[in-house]
PDB file of C-alpha atoms in Angstrom:
ATOM      1  CA  UNK A 920     -10.685 105.111 -76.141  1.00  0.00           C
ATOM      2  CA  UNK A 921     -11.663 105.635 -72.510  1.00  0.00           C
ATOM      3  CA  UNK A 922     -14.327 108.145 -71.489  1.00  0.00           C
ATOM      4  CA  UNK A 923     -11.668 110.366 -69.922  1.00  0.00           C
ATOM      5  CA  UNK A 924     -10.319 111.005 -73.427  1.00  0.00           C
ATOM      6  CA  UNK A 925     -13.703 111.997 -74.874  1.00  0.00           C
ATOM      7  CA  UNK A 926     -14.521 115.658 -75.548  1.00  0.00           C
ATOM      8  CA  UNK A 927     -15.680 117.176 -72.257  1.00  0.00           C
ATOM      9  CA  UNK A 928     -19.192 117.909 -73.567  1.00  0.00           C
ATOM     10  CA  UNK A 929     -19.713 114.217 -74.349  1.00  0.00           C
ATOM     11  CA  UNK A 930     -18.591 112.779 -71.002  1.00  0.00           C
ATOM     12  CA  UNK A 931     -21.648 111.694 -68.974  1.00  0.00           C
ATOM     13  CA  UNK A 932     -20.555 113.269 -65.687  1.00  0.00           C
ATOM     14  CA  UNK A 933     -19.624 116.618 -67.207  1.00  0.00           C
ATOM     15  CA  UNK A 934     -22.766 116.551 -69.355  1.00  0.00           C
ATOM     16  CA  UNK A 935     -24.909 116.031 -66.254  1.00  0.00           C
ATOM     17  CA  UNK A 936     -23.220 118.890 -64.413  1.00  0.00           C
ATOM     18  CA  UNK A 937     -23.595 121.286 -67.344  1.00  0.00           C
ATOM     19  CA  UNK A 938     -27.016 120.292 -68.687  1.00  0.00           C
ATOM     20  CA  UNK A 939     -28.769 118.409 -65.868  1.00  0.00           C
ATOM     21  CA  UNK A 940     -29.597 114.733 -65.440  1.00  0.00           C
ATOM     22  CA  UNK A 941     -32.628 114.952 -67.749  1.00  0.00           C
ATOM     23  CA  UNK A 942     -30.304 115.636 -70.711  1.00  0.00           C
ATOM     24  CA  UNK A 943     -28.625 112.231 -70.433  1.00  0.00           C
ATOM     25  CA  UNK A 944     -29.689 109.063 -72.176  1.00  0.00           C
ATOM     26  CA  UNK A 945     -30.449 105.874 -70.247  1.00  0.00           C
ATOM     27  CA  UNK A 946     -27.036 104.523 -71.241  1.00  0.00           C
ATOM     28  CA  UNK A 947     -25.250 107.649 -70.019  1.00  0.00           C
ATOM     29  CA  UNK A 948     -27.075 107.619 -66.670  1.00  0.00           C
ATOM     30  CA  UNK A 949     -26.317 103.925 -66.239  1.00  0.00           C
ATOM     31  CA  UNK A 950     -22.659 104.551 -67.135  1.00  0.00           C
ATOM     32  CA  UNK A 951     -22.376 107.046 -64.275  1.00  0.00           C
ATOM     33  CA  UNK A 952     -23.784 104.396 -61.943  1.00  0.00           C
ATOM     34  CA  UNK A 953     -21.373 101.731 -63.261  1.00  0.00           C
ATOM     35  CA  UNK A 954     -18.407 104.157 -62.970  1.00  0.00           C
ATOM     36  CA  UNK A 955     -16.043 101.867 -64.920  1.00  0.00           C
ATOM     37  CA  UNK A 956     -16.312  99.568 -67.881  1.00  0.00           C
ATOM     38  CA  UNK A 957     -14.651  96.239 -68.601  1.00  0.00           C
ATOM     39  CA  UNK A 958     -11.631  95.342 -70.672  1.00  0.00           C
ATOM     40  CA  UNK A 959     -12.054  96.814 -74.129  1.00  0.00           C
ATOM     41  CA  UNK A 960     -15.400  98.445 -73.279  1.00  0.00           C
ATOM     42  CA  UNK A 961     -16.017 101.848 -71.730  1.00  0.00           C
ATOM     43  CA  UNK A 962     -18.680 102.346 -69.069  1.00  0.00           C
ATOM     44  CA  UNK A 963     -21.019 103.753 -71.729  1.00  0.00           C
ATOM     45  CA  UNK A 964     -20.368 100.749 -73.998  1.00  0.00           C
ATOM     46  CA  UNK A 965     -21.078  98.403 -71.096  1.00  0.00           C
ATOM     47  CA  UNK A 966     -24.243 100.324 -70.246  1.00  0.00           C
ATOM     48  CA  UNK A 967     -25.488  99.999 -73.825  1.00  0.00           C
ATOM     49  CA  UNK A 968     -24.712  96.273 -73.789  1.00  0.00           C
ATOM     50  CA  UNK A 969     -26.666  95.822 -70.547  1.00  0.00           C
ATOM     51  CA  UNK A 970     -29.667  97.788 -71.793  1.00  0.00           C
ATOM     52  CA  UNK A 971     -29.726  95.611 -74.891  1.00  0.00           C
ATOM     53  CA  UNK A 972     -29.317  92.408 -72.879  1.00  0.00           C
ATOM     54  CA  UNK A 973     -32.131  93.291 -70.458  1.00  0.00           C
ATOM     55  CA  UNK A 974     -34.304  94.892 -73.151  1.00  0.00           C
ATOM     56  CA  UNK A 975     -34.377  98.321 -71.512  1.00  0.00           C
ATOM     57  CA  UNK A 976     -33.717 100.185 -68.305  1.00  0.00           C
ATOM     58  CA  UNK A 977     -36.745  99.102 -66.308  1.00  0.00           C
ATOM     59  CA  UNK A 978     -36.184  95.327 -66.723  1.00  0.00           C
ATOM     60  CA  UNK A 979     -32.611  95.906 -65.591  1.00  0.00           C
ATOM     61  CA  UNK A 980     -33.737  97.825 -62.505  1.00  0.00           C
ATOM     62  CA  UNK A 981     -36.400  95.197 -61.746  1.00  0.00           C
ATOM     63  CA  UNK A 982     -34.120  92.185 -62.215  1.00  0.00           C
ATOM     64  CA  UNK A 983     -33.691  89.722 -59.380  1.00  0.00           C
ATOM     65  CA  UNK A 984     -30.352  89.594 -57.614  1.00  0.00           C
ATOM     66  CA  UNK A 985     -29.475  86.325 -59.327  1.00  0.00           C
ATOM     67  CA  UNK A 986     -30.278  87.593 -62.826  1.00  0.00           C
ATOM     68  CA  UNK A 987     -28.625  90.960 -62.220  1.00  0.00           C
ATOM     69  CA  UNK A 988     -25.386  89.488 -60.910  1.00  0.00           C
ATOM     70  CA  UNK A 989     -25.068  87.053 -63.806  1.00  0.00           C
ATOM     71  CA  UNK A 990     -24.630  89.949 -66.266  1.00  0.00           C
ATOM     72  CA  UNK A 991     -21.099  90.780 -67.360  1.00  0.00           C
ATOM     73  CA  UNK A 992     -19.691  93.720 -65.400  1.00  0.00           C
ATOM     74  CA  UNK A 993     -22.242  93.467 -62.568  1.00  0.00           C
ATOM     75  CA  UNK A 994     -22.250  91.714 -59.209  1.00  0.00           C
ATOM     76  CA  UNK A 995     -23.392  91.909 -55.615  1.00  0.00           C
ATOM     77  CA  UNK A 996     -21.755  95.286 -54.991  1.00  0.00           C
ATOM     78  CA  UNK A 997     -23.581  96.897 -57.911  1.00  0.00           C
ATOM     79  CA  UNK A 998     -26.825  95.172 -56.943  1.00  0.00           C
ATOM     80  CA  UNK A 999     -26.618  96.550 -53.415  1.00  0.00           C
ATOM     81  CA  UNK A1000     -25.827 100.040 -54.721  1.00  0.00           C
ATOM     82  CA  UNK A1001     -28.765  99.907 -57.124  1.00  0.00           C
ATOM     83  CA  UNK A1002     -31.243  98.757 -54.477  1.00  0.00           C
ATOM     84  CA  UNK A1003     -30.042 101.499 -52.154  1.00  0.00           C
ATOM     85  CA  UNK A1004     -30.468 104.104 -54.905  1.00  0.00           C
ATOM     86  CA  UNK A1005     -34.008 102.920 -55.669  1.00  0.00           C
ATOM     87  CA  UNK A1006     -34.976 103.018 -51.997  1.00  0.00           C
ATOM     88  CA  UNK A1007     -33.497 106.517 -51.659  1.00  0.00           C
ATOM     89  CA  UNK A1008     -35.689 107.595 -54.575  1.00  0.00           C
ATOM     90  CA  UNK A1009     -38.815 106.185 -52.907  1.00  0.00           C
ATOM     91  CA  UNK A1010     -37.978 107.859 -49.606  1.00  0.00           C
ATOM     92  CA  UNK A1011     -37.267 111.150 -51.364  1.00  0.00           C
ATOM     93  CA  UNK A1012     -40.735 111.104 -52.906  1.00  0.00           C
ATOM     94  CA  UNK A1013     -42.242 110.298 -49.511  1.00  0.00           C
ATOM     95  CA  UNK A1014     -40.395 113.244 -47.956  1.00  0.00           C
ATOM     96  CA  UNK A1015     -41.777 115.551 -50.644  1.00  0.00           C
ATOM     97  CA  UNK A1016     -45.306 114.350 -49.918  1.00  0.00           C
ATOM     98  CA  UNK A1017     -44.860 114.922 -46.195  1.00  0.00           C
ATOM     99  CA  UNK A1018     -43.982 118.592 -46.731  1.00  0.00           C
ATOM    100  CA  UNK A1019     -47.665 119.387 -47.031  1.00  0.00           C
ATOM    101  CA  UNK A1020     -47.796 120.985 -50.476  1.00  0.00           C
ATOM    102  CA  UNK A1021     -46.977 117.958 -52.629  1.00  0.00           C
ATOM    103  CA  UNK A1022     -50.635 116.958 -52.939  1.00  0.00           C
ATOM    104  CA  UNK A1023     -51.155 120.056 -55.060  1.00  0.00           C
ATOM    105  CA  UNK A1024     -49.358 118.051 -57.744  1.00  0.00           C
ATOM    106  CA  UNK A1025     -51.278 114.991 -58.981  1.00  0.00           C
ATOM    107  CA  UNK A1026     -48.137 114.033 -60.906  1.00  0.00           C
ATOM    108  CA  UNK A1027     -46.163 113.784 -57.657  1.00  0.00           C
ATOM    109  CA  UNK A1028     -48.817 111.546 -56.092  1.00  0.00           C
ATOM    110  CA  UNK A1029     -48.779 109.271 -59.153  1.00  0.00           C
ATOM    111  CA  UNK A1030     -44.977 109.025 -59.041  1.00  0.00           C
ATOM    112  CA  UNK A1031     -45.039 108.165 -55.367  1.00  0.00           C
ATOM    113  CA  UNK A1032     -47.711 105.485 -55.709  1.00  0.00           C
ATOM    114  CA  UNK A1033     -46.043 103.970 -58.774  1.00  0.00           C
ATOM    115  CA  UNK A1034     -42.700 103.779 -56.976  1.00  0.00           C
ATOM    116  CA  UNK A1035     -44.271 101.865 -54.089  1.00  0.00           C
ATOM    117  CA  UNK A1036     -46.795  99.641 -55.878  1.00  0.00           C
ATOM    118  CA  UNK A1037     -46.029  99.205 -59.574  1.00  0.00           C
ATOM    119  CA  UNK A1038     -43.501  96.372 -59.427  1.00  0.00           C
ATOM    120  CA  UNK A1039     -45.108  94.187 -56.763  1.00  0.00           C
ATOM    121  CA  UNK A1040     -45.951  90.676 -57.882  1.00  0.00           C
ATOM    122  CA  UNK A1041     -49.157  90.555 -55.849  1.00  0.00           C
ATOM    123  CA  UNK A1042     -52.016  92.972 -55.319  1.00  0.00           C
ATOM    124  CA  UNK A1043     -51.638  95.463 -52.476  1.00  0.00           C
ATOM    125  CA  UNK A1044     -54.232  97.944 -51.275  1.00  0.00           C
ATOM    126  CA  UNK A1045     -52.778 101.083 -49.711  1.00  0.00           C
ATOM    127  CA  UNK A1046     -53.854 104.469 -48.407  1.00  0.00           C
ATOM    128  CA  UNK A1047     -52.498 107.971 -48.009  1.00  0.00           C
ATOM    129  CA  UNK A1048     -54.101 109.305 -44.828  1.00  0.00           C
ATOM    130  CA  UNK A1049     -54.471 113.106 -44.775  1.00  0.00           C
ATOM    131  CA  UNK A1050     -55.377 115.661 -42.137  1.00  0.00           C
ATOM    132  CA  UNK A1051     -58.249 118.125 -42.479  1.00  0.00           C
ATOM    133  CA  UNK A1052     -56.026 120.446 -44.567  1.00  0.00           C
ATOM    134  CA  UNK A1053     -55.086 117.549 -46.868  1.00  0.00           C
ATOM    135  CA  UNK A1054     -51.520 117.281 -45.611  1.00  0.00           C
ATOM    136  CA  UNK A1055     -50.140 113.745 -45.588  1.00  0.00           C
ATOM    137  CA  UNK A1056     -50.178 112.024 -42.211  1.00  0.00           C
ATOM    138  CA  UNK A1057     -49.027 108.592 -43.286  1.00  0.00           C
ATOM    139  CA  UNK A1058     -48.818 106.143 -46.167  1.00  0.00           C
ATOM    140  CA  UNK A1059     -49.696 102.563 -45.303  1.00  0.00           C
ATOM    141  CA  UNK A1060     -50.084  99.299 -47.195  1.00  0.00           C
ATOM    142  CA  UNK A1061     -53.242  97.959 -45.615  1.00  0.00           C
ATOM    143  CA  UNK A1062     -54.150  94.693 -47.349  1.00  0.00           C
ATOM    144  CA  UNK A1063     -52.187  92.161 -49.382  1.00  0.00           C
ATOM    145  CA  UNK A1064     -53.693  89.676 -51.798  1.00  0.00           C
ATOM    146  CA  UNK A1065     -52.756  87.034 -54.320  1.00  0.00           C
ATOM    147  CA  UNK A1066     -51.763  87.646 -57.920  1.00  0.00           C
ATOM    148  CA  UNK A1067     -55.041  89.329 -58.804  1.00  0.00           C
ATOM    149  CA  UNK A1068     -56.975  90.150 -55.635  1.00  0.00           C
ATOM    150  CA  UNK A1069     -56.755  91.741 -52.206  1.00  0.00           C
ATOM    151  CA  UNK A1070     -59.514  91.490 -49.611  1.00  0.00           C
ATOM    152  CA  UNK A1071     -60.362  95.009 -48.395  1.00  0.00           C
ATOM    153  CA  UNK A1072     -62.326  95.563 -45.185  1.00  0.00           C
ATOM    154  CA  UNK A1073     -63.968  99.020 -44.893  1.00  0.00           C
ATOM    155  CA  UNK A1074     -64.352  98.633 -41.112  1.00  0.00           C
ATOM    156  CA  UNK A1075     -60.582  98.189 -40.695  1.00  0.00           C
ATOM    157  CA  UNK A1076     -59.878 101.145 -42.981  1.00  0.00           C
ATOM    158  CA  UNK A1077     -62.241 103.365 -40.994  1.00  0.00           C
ATOM    159  CA  UNK A1078     -60.679 102.228 -37.725  1.00  0.00           C
ATOM    160  CA  UNK A1079     -57.207 103.115 -38.979  1.00  0.00           C
ATOM    161  CA  UNK A1080     -58.330 106.501 -40.323  1.00  0.00           C
ATOM    162  CA  UNK A1081     -59.897 107.365 -36.966  1.00  0.00           C
ATOM    163  CA  UNK A1082     -56.772 106.259 -35.087  1.00  0.00           C
ATOM    164  CA  UNK A1083     -54.714 108.685 -37.201  1.00  0.00           C
ATOM    165  CA  UNK A1084     -57.340 111.428 -36.849  1.00  0.00           C
ATOM    166  CA  UNK A1085     -57.513 111.625 -40.622  1.00  0.00           C
ATOM    167  CA  UNK A1086     -59.821 114.066 -42.353  1.00  0.00           C
ATOM    168  CA  UNK A1087     -59.421 112.587 -45.822  1.00  0.00           C
ATOM    169  CA  UNK A1088     -57.836 109.637 -47.584  1.00  0.00           C
ATOM    170  CA  UNK A1089     -56.499 108.669 -50.986  1.00  0.00           C
ATOM    171  CA  UNK A1090     -56.656 104.966 -51.833  1.00  0.00           C
ATOM    172  CA  UNK A1091     -54.457 103.087 -54.252  1.00  0.00           C
ATOM    173  CA  UNK A1092     -53.875  99.528 -55.347  1.00  0.00           C
ATOM    174  CA  UNK A1093     -51.824  97.858 -58.027  1.00  0.00           C
ATOM    175  CA  UNK A1094     -52.777  95.474 -60.803  1.00  0.00           C
ATOM    176  CA  UNK A1095     -49.931  92.933 -61.189  1.00  0.00           C
ATOM    177  CA  UNK A1096     -51.186  92.268 -64.719  1.00  0.00           C
ATOM    178  CA  UNK A1097     -49.942  95.739 -65.617  1.00  0.00           C
ATOM    179  CA  UNK A1098     -53.358  96.898 -66.842  1.00  0.00           C
ATOM    180  CA  UNK A1099     -54.527  99.964 -64.913  1.00  0.00           C
ATOM    181  CA  UNK A1100     -58.189  99.695 -65.932  1.00  0.00           C
ATOM    182  CA  UNK A1101     -60.393  99.491 -62.785  1.00  0.00           C
ATOM    183  CA  UNK A1102     -62.584  96.429 -62.479  1.00  0.00           C
ATOM    184  CA  UNK A1103     -66.221  96.330 -61.401  1.00  0.00           C
ATOM    185  CA  UNK A1104     -65.012  94.950 -58.060  1.00  0.00           C
ATOM    186  CA  UNK A1105     -62.685  97.951 -57.686  1.00  0.00           C
ATOM    187  CA  UNK A1106     -65.608 100.300 -58.181  1.00  0.00           C
ATOM    188  CA  UNK A1107     -67.835  98.411 -55.736  1.00  0.00           C
ATOM    189  CA  UNK A1108     -65.288  98.387 -52.913  1.00  0.00           C
ATOM    190  CA  UNK A1109     -64.582 102.075 -53.496  1.00  0.00           C
ATOM    191  CA  UNK A1110     -68.269 102.880 -53.072  1.00  0.00           C
ATOM    192  CA  UNK A1111     -68.334 100.871 -49.839  1.00  0.00           C
ATOM    193  CA  UNK A1112     -65.259 102.726 -48.565  1.00  0.00           C
ATOM    194  CA  UNK A1113     -66.751 106.112 -49.416  1.00  0.00           C
ATOM    195  CA  UNK A1114     -69.954 105.184 -47.569  1.00  0.00           C
ATOM    196  CA  UNK A1115     -68.126 103.767 -44.525  1.00  0.00           C
ATOM    197  CA  UNK A1116     -65.770 106.717 -44.109  1.00  0.00           C
ATOM    198  CA  UNK A1117     -68.559 109.187 -44.823  1.00  0.00           C
ATOM    199  CA  UNK A1118     -70.205 108.129 -41.557  1.00  0.00           C
ATOM    200  CA  UNK A1119     -67.238 109.764 -39.799  1.00  0.00           C
ATOM    201  CA  UNK A1120     -66.981 112.792 -42.103  1.00  0.00           C
ATOM    202  CA  UNK A1121     -63.768 111.456 -43.679  1.00  0.00           C
ATOM    203  CA  UNK A1122     -63.607 112.246 -47.390  1.00  0.00           C
ATOM    204  CA  UNK A1123     -62.241 109.889 -50.027  1.00  0.00           C
ATOM    205  CA  UNK A1124     -60.400 112.200 -52.422  1.00  0.00           C
ATOM    206  CA  UNK A1125     -59.353 109.595 -54.976  1.00  0.00           C
ATOM    207  CA  UNK A1126     -58.628 105.968 -55.686  1.00  0.00           C
ATOM    208  CA  UNK A1127     -55.710 105.230 -57.994  1.00  0.00           C
ATOM    209  CA  UNK A1128     -55.142 101.973 -59.854  1.00  0.00           C
ATOM    210  CA  UNK A1129     -51.439 101.468 -60.567  1.00  0.00           C
ATOM    211  CA  UNK A1130     -50.482  99.504 -63.647  1.00  0.00           C
ATOM    212  CA  UNK A1131     -47.359  99.128 -65.734  1.00  0.00           C
ATOM    213  CA  UNK A1132     -46.468 102.702 -66.620  1.00  0.00           C
ATOM    214  CA  UNK A1133     -50.028 103.972 -66.181  1.00  0.00           C
ATOM    215  CA  UNK A1134     -52.066 105.133 -63.185  1.00  0.00           C
ATOM    216  CA  UNK A1135     -55.851 105.516 -63.418  1.00  0.00           C
ATOM    217  CA  UNK A1136     -57.704 108.002 -61.208  1.00  0.00           C
ATOM    218  CA  UNK A1137     -61.280 107.413 -60.083  1.00  0.00           C
ATOM    219  CA  UNK A1138     -61.740 111.140 -59.397  1.00  0.00           C
ATOM    220  CA  UNK A1139     -60.695 112.093 -62.921  1.00  0.00           C
ATOM    221  CA  UNK A1140     -63.312 109.710 -64.281  1.00  0.00           C
ATOM    222  CA  UNK A1141     -65.989 111.191 -62.045  1.00  0.00           C
ATOM    223  CA  UNK A1142     -66.522 107.961 -60.140  1.00  0.00           C
ATOM    224  CA  UNK A1143     -66.341 109.409 -56.614  1.00  0.00           C
ATOM    225  CA  UNK A1144     -69.179 111.022 -54.749  1.00  0.00           C
ATOM    226  CA  UNK A1145     -68.662 114.720 -54.066  1.00  0.00           C
TER     227      UNK A1145
END
């Protein structure tokens, strides 16, 4: 039986309208994205099949174009739609940060950094440059490394902060291994950055390490100078 014949309270679209997106399961949200099923399978059935095939929602969202398009019921059109939706989500988070009050929410900062860094296959060191009132000026990916390292140059970071007239900065980098535990090297370069920027009265508010589903904060661990 097609979804249109289901009780109204069980149809994904109507359920979202009445209860909000957070009330839907992964399969129901994916079914809304798919819009239609395949012969003999509703959109929800197809969504459940795909989640089982890819072993969850995130592997499906992270799949390469080739792998994604090989799945039954998917193709280039769906791949393009999905990539556009993911990019819209990242830009939405960036817009929220740029409003000026988003940094009052550590959760929002974590979401933003995870969206930009979590799924990269190589290490990237990035910075949120802030003005003197801690409003976001710009987010930039500053240095790119190999699978497990990125060379970070404090002089270049300081030069960029001064060019933006930044009063503070939040650093972040990802661990492609998925483990968000900071290394000794992470702590050493953070100390060097704090010292270098301190010469220009630019505060380092935090350094986040982005892993697979986890983000570690240096500030929360008391590892930053006051």
